[in-house]
Coordinates of C-alpha atoms in Angstrom, one line a residue:
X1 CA -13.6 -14.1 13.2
X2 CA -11.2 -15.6 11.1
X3 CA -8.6 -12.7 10.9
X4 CA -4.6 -12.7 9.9
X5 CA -4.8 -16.3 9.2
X6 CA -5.4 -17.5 12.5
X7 CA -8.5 -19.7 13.4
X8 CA -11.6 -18.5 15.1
X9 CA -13.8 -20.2 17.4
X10 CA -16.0 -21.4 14.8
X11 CA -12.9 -23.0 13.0
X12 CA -11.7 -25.1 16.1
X13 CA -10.9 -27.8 15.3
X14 CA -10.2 -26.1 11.6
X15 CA -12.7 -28.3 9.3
X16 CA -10.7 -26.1 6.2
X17 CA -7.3 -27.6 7.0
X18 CA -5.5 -30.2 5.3
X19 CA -3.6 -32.3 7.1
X20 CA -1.0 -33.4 3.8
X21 CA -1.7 -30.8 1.2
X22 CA -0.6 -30.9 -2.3
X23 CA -0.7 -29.3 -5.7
X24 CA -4.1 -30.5 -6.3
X25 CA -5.2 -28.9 -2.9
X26 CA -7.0 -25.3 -3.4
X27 CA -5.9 -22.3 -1.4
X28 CA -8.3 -20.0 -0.1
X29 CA -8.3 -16.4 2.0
X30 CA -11.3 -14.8 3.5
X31 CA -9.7 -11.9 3.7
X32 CA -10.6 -8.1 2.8
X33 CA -7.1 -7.7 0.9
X34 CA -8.8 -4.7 -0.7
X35 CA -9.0 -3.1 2.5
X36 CA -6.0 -0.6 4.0
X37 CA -4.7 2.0 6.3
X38 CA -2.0 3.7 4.5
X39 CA 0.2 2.6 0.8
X40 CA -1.5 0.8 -2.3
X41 CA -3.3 -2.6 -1.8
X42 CA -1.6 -3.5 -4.8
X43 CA 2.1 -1.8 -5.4
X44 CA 3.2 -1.9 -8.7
X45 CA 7.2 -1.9 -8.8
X46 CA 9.0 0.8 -11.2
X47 CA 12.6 0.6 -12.3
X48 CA 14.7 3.0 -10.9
X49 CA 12.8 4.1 -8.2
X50 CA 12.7 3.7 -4.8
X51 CA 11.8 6.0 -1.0
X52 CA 14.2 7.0 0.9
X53 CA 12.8 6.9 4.6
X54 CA 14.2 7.4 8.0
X55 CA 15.2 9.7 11.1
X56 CA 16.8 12.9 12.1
X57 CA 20.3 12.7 13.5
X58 CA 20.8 16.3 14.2
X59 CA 19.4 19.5 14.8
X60 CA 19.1 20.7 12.1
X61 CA 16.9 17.9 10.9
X62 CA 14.7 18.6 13.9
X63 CA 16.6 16.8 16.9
X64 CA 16.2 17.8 20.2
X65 CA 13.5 20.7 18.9
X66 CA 9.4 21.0 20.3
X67 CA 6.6 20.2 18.2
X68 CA 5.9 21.2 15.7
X69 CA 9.5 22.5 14.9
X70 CA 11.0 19.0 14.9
X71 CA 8.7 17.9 12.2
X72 CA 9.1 21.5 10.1
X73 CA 12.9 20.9 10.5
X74 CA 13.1 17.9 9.4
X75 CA 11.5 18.2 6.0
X76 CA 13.0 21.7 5.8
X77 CA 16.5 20.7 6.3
X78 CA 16.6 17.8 3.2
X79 CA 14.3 20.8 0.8
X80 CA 17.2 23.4 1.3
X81 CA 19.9 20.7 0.9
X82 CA 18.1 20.1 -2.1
X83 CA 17.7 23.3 -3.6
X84 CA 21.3 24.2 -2.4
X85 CA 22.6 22.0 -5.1
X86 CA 20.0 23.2 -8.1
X87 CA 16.4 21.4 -7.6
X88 CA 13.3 23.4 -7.1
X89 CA 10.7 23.2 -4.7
X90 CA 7.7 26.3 -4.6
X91 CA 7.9 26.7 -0.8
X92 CA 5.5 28.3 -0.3
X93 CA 3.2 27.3 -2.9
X94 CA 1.9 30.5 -4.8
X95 CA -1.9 29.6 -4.3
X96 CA -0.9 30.3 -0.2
X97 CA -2.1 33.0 1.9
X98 CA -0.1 34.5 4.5
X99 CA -1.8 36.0 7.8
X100 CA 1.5 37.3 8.9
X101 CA 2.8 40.9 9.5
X102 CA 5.0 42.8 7.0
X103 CA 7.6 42.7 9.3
X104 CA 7.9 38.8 9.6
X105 CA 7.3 38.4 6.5
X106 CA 11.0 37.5 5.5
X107 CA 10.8 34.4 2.7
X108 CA 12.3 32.4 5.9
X109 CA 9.8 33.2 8.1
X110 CA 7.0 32.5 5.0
X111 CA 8.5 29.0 4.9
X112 CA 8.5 28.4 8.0
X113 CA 5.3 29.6 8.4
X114 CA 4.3 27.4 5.7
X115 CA 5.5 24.2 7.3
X116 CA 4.7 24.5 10.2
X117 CA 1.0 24.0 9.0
X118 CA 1.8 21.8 6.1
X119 CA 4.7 19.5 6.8
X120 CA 3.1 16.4 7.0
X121 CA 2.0 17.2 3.3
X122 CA 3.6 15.9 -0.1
X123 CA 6.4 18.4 -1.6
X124 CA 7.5 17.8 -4.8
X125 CA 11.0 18.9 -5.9
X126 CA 11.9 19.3 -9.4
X127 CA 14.8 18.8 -11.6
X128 CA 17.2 21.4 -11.7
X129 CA 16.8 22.0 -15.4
X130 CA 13.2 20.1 -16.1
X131 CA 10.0 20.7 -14.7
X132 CA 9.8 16.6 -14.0
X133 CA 9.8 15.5 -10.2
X134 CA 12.5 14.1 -8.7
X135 CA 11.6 13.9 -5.7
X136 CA 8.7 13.6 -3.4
X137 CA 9.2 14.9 0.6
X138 CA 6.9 14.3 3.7
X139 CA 7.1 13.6 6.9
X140 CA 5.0 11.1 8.8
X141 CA 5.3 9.9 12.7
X142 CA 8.3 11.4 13.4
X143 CA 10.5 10.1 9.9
X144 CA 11.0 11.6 6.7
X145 CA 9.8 9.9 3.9
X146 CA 11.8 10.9 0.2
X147 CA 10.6 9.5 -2.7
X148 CA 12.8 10.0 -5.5
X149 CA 13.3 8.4 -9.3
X150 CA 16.3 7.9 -11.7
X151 CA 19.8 7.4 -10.5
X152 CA 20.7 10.8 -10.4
X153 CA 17.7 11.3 -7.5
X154 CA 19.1 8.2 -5.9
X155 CA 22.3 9.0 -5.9
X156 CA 22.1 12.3 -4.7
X157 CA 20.2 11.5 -1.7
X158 CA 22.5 8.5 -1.0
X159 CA 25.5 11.2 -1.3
X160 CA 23.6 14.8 0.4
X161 CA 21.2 13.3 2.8
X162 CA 21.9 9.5 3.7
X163 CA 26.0 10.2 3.9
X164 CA 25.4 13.4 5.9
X165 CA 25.1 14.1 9.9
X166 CA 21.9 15.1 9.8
X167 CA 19.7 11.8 8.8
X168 CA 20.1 8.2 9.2
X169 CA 18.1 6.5 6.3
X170 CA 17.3 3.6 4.9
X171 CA 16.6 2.9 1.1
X172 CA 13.5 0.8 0.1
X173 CA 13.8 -0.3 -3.8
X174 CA 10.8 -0.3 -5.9
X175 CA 11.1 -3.4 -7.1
X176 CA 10.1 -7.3 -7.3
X177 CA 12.2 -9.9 -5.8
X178 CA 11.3 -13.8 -5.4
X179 CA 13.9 -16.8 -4.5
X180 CA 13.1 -20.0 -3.3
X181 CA 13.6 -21.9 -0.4
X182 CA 13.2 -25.2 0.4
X183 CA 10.3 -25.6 -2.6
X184 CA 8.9 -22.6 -1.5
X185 CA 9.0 -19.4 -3.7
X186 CA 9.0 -15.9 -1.4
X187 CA 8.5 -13.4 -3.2
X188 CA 8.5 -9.5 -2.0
X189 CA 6.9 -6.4 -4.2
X190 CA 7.1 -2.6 -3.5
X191 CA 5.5 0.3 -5.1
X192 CA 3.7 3.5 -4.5
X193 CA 3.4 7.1 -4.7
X194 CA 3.7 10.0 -6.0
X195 CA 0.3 11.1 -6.6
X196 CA -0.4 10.2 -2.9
X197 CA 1.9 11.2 0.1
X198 CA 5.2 10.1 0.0
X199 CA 4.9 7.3 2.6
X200 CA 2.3 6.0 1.5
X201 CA 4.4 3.0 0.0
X202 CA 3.5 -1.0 0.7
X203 CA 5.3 -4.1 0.6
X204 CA 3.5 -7.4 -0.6
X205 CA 5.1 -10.7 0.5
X206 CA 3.7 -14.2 -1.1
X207 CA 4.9 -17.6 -0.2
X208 CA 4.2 -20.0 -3.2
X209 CA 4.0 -24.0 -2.9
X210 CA 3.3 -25.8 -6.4
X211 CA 3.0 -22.8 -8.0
X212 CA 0.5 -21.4 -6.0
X213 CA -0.1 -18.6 -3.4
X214 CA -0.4 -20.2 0.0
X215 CA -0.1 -17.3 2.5
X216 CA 0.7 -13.6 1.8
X217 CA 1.1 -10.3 4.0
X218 CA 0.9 -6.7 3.2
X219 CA 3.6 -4.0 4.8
X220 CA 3.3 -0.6 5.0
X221 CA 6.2 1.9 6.8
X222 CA 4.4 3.8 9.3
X223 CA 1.0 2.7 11.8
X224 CA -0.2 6.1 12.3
X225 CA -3.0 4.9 14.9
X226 CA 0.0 4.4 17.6
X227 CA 2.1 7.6 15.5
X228 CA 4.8 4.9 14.7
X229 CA 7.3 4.7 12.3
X230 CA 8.8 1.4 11.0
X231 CA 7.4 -1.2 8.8
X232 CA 4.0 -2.2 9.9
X233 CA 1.9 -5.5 9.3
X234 CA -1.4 -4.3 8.2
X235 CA -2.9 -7.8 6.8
X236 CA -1.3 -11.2 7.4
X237 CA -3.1 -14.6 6.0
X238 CA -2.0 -18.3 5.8
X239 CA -4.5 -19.8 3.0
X240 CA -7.5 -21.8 5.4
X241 CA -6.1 -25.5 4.1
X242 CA -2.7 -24.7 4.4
X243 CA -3.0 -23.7 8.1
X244 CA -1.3 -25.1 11.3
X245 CA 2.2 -26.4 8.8
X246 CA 4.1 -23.9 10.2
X247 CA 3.6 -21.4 7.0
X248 CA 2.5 -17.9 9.2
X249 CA 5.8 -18.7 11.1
X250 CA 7.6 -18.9 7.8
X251 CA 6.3 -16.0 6.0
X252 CA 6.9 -13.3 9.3
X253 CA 10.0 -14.7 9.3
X254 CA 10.6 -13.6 5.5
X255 CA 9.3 -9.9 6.5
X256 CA 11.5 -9.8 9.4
X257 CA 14.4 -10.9 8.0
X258 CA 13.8 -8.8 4.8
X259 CA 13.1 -6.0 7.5
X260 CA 16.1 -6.1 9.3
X261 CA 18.6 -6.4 6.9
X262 CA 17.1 -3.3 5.3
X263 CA 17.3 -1.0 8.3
X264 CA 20.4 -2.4 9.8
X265 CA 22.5 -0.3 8.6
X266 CA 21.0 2.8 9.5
X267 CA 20.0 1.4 12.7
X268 CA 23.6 1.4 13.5
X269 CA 25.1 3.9 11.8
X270 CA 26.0 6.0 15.2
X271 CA 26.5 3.8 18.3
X272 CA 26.4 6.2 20.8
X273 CA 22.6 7.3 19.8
X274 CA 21.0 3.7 18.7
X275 CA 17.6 4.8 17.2
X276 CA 14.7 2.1 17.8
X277 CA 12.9 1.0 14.8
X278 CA 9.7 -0.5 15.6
X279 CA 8.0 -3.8 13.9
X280 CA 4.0 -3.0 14.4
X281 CA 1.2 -5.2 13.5
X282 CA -1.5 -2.8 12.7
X283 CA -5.6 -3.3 13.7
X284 CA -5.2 -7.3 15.0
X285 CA -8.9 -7.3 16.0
X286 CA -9.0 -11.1 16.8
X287 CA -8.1 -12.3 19.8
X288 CA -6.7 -15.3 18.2
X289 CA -4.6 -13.5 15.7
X290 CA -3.3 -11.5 18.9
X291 CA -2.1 -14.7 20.7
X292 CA -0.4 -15.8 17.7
X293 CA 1.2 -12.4 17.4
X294 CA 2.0 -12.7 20.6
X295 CA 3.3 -16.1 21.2
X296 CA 5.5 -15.0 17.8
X297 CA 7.7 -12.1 20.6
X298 CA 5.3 -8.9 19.8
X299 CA 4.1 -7.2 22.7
X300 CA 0.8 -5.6 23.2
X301 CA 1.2 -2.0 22.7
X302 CA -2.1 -0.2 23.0
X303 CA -3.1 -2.6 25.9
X304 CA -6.6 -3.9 23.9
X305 CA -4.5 -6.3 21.8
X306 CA -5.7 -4.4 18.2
X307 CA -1.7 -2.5 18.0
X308 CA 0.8 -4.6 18.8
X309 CA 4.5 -4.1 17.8
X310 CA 8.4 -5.6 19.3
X311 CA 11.5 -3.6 18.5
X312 CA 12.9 -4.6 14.9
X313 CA 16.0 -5.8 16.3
X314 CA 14.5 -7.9 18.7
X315 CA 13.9 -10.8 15.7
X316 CA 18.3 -10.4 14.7

């Protein structure tokens, strides 16, 4: 196999590598990049938008509750914040039907009721005066995941949710960003949802030589085969000629740099309760791409080398 960039056994020595590359030298992947586990193989950034995603700090937002009432909390708590202040979420939705006595059948107990069934689905909140949405809700290993449009959504969440006790978030923009660096262009590229679940969002990264892709990664922000939160490598390639230059080293160090500077703050925003953010690499089925993983300061987390992962804060 030939898998994350790394060489396989057929490939040793690598017969594809170029020992000086230049402009005139081709770059090719081998690849599936149309393959994924979770967020668009291609994200497409939009202005003004962006996902709000992170954990409970309280418990209210599900802290310290059982399953499944942690996770019903902890979308519950940001949709009543929400519709405290004027937006409108159908909770539950009209088309549902309740198997619950009269008695219990308060509209908190139907919501409840609801959730606890359906939280790990997509709930769209709409504008306090439109029927647009403003925000999209889930929650998915344990984080909430709000995707939300305009300023106004931003704001708000930045102002109600992020700035409140109850979660520590991190915002990821929608958006394309490249700079260069030592005649190499990096460039980073978000996008995703609505129509699918809220944190279903992915991150591209591209390194660029003479104009030219030369090794790329795609990101995602949960691995749900190890019910992990945190950004998540779920394909990872250094073009075949351009391999063994020190490239894969230089483009995980873009995503982890990018990665920690975007969840530092709400990493430590309380001291006392430090939450761990996890950095997974997501189905590494070659044992060679595991090494290189490993030898990189991952760990292997499912013990058959195909999840690995290191705490994010382990590359500061």
């Amino acid at each position: 196999q030939d898998l994350l960039g790394i060489p396989s056994a057929e490939d040793v020595p690598n017969k594809d590598r170029v020992t000086n590359p230049t402009a005139a030298t081709p770059a090719t992947f081998k690849l599936n990049w149309g393959y994924k586990e979770n967020g668009p193989t291609q994200p497409t950034p939009k202005e003004n938008v962006c996902t709000f995603m992170g954990a409970p700090t309280s418990i209210l937002s599900g802290v310290d509750r059982e399953y499944p009432d942690e996770n019903v909390h902890l979308v519950k708590a940001a949709l009543d914040i929400m519709r405290k202040h004027g937006y409108r979420c159908q909770l539950p939705p009209k088309s549902w039907k309740s198997d619950m006595l009269e008695e219990e059948n308060s509209k908190e107990s139907r919501e409840l009721k609801y959730l606890d069934d359906n939280y790990y689905k997509s709930h769209n909140v709409l504008g306090k005066k439109s029927d647009d949405i403003i925000f999209v809700v889930t929650v998915v290993c344990g984080w909430i995941y709000i995707w939300c449009t305009g300023m106004e959504g931003e704001e708000f969440v930045t102002e109600h949710l992020s700035n409140s006790p109850h979660y520590a978030l991190a915002k990821v923009p929608h958006e394309e960003v490249s700079a260069i660096d030592n005649a190499v262009t990096m460039t980073r590229r978000t996008g995703g949802a609505p129509n699918g679940n809220a944190g279903s969002i992915s991150t591209v990264f591209e390194l660029k030589k003479y104009n030219k892709i030369i090794a790329k990664a795609r990101c995602t922000y949960y691995n749900g085969a190890m019910d992990n939160s945190g950004p998540t490598i779920e394909l990872f390639e250094v073009a075949k000629e351009w391999r063994q230059h020190g490239y894969g080293k230089l483009l995980l160090g873009f995503l982890a740099k990018y990665f920690v500077d975007l969840f530092e703050d709400m990493f430590f925003s309380d001291e006392e309760n430090q939450l761990e953010l996890n950095f997974n690499v997501c189905y590494c089925t070659s044992r060679y791409a595991c090494q290189w993983f490993l030898r990189q300061g991952f760990e292997d987390w499912d013990g058959m080398g195909e999840e690995l992962g290191q705490h994010l804060f382990h590359f500061l």
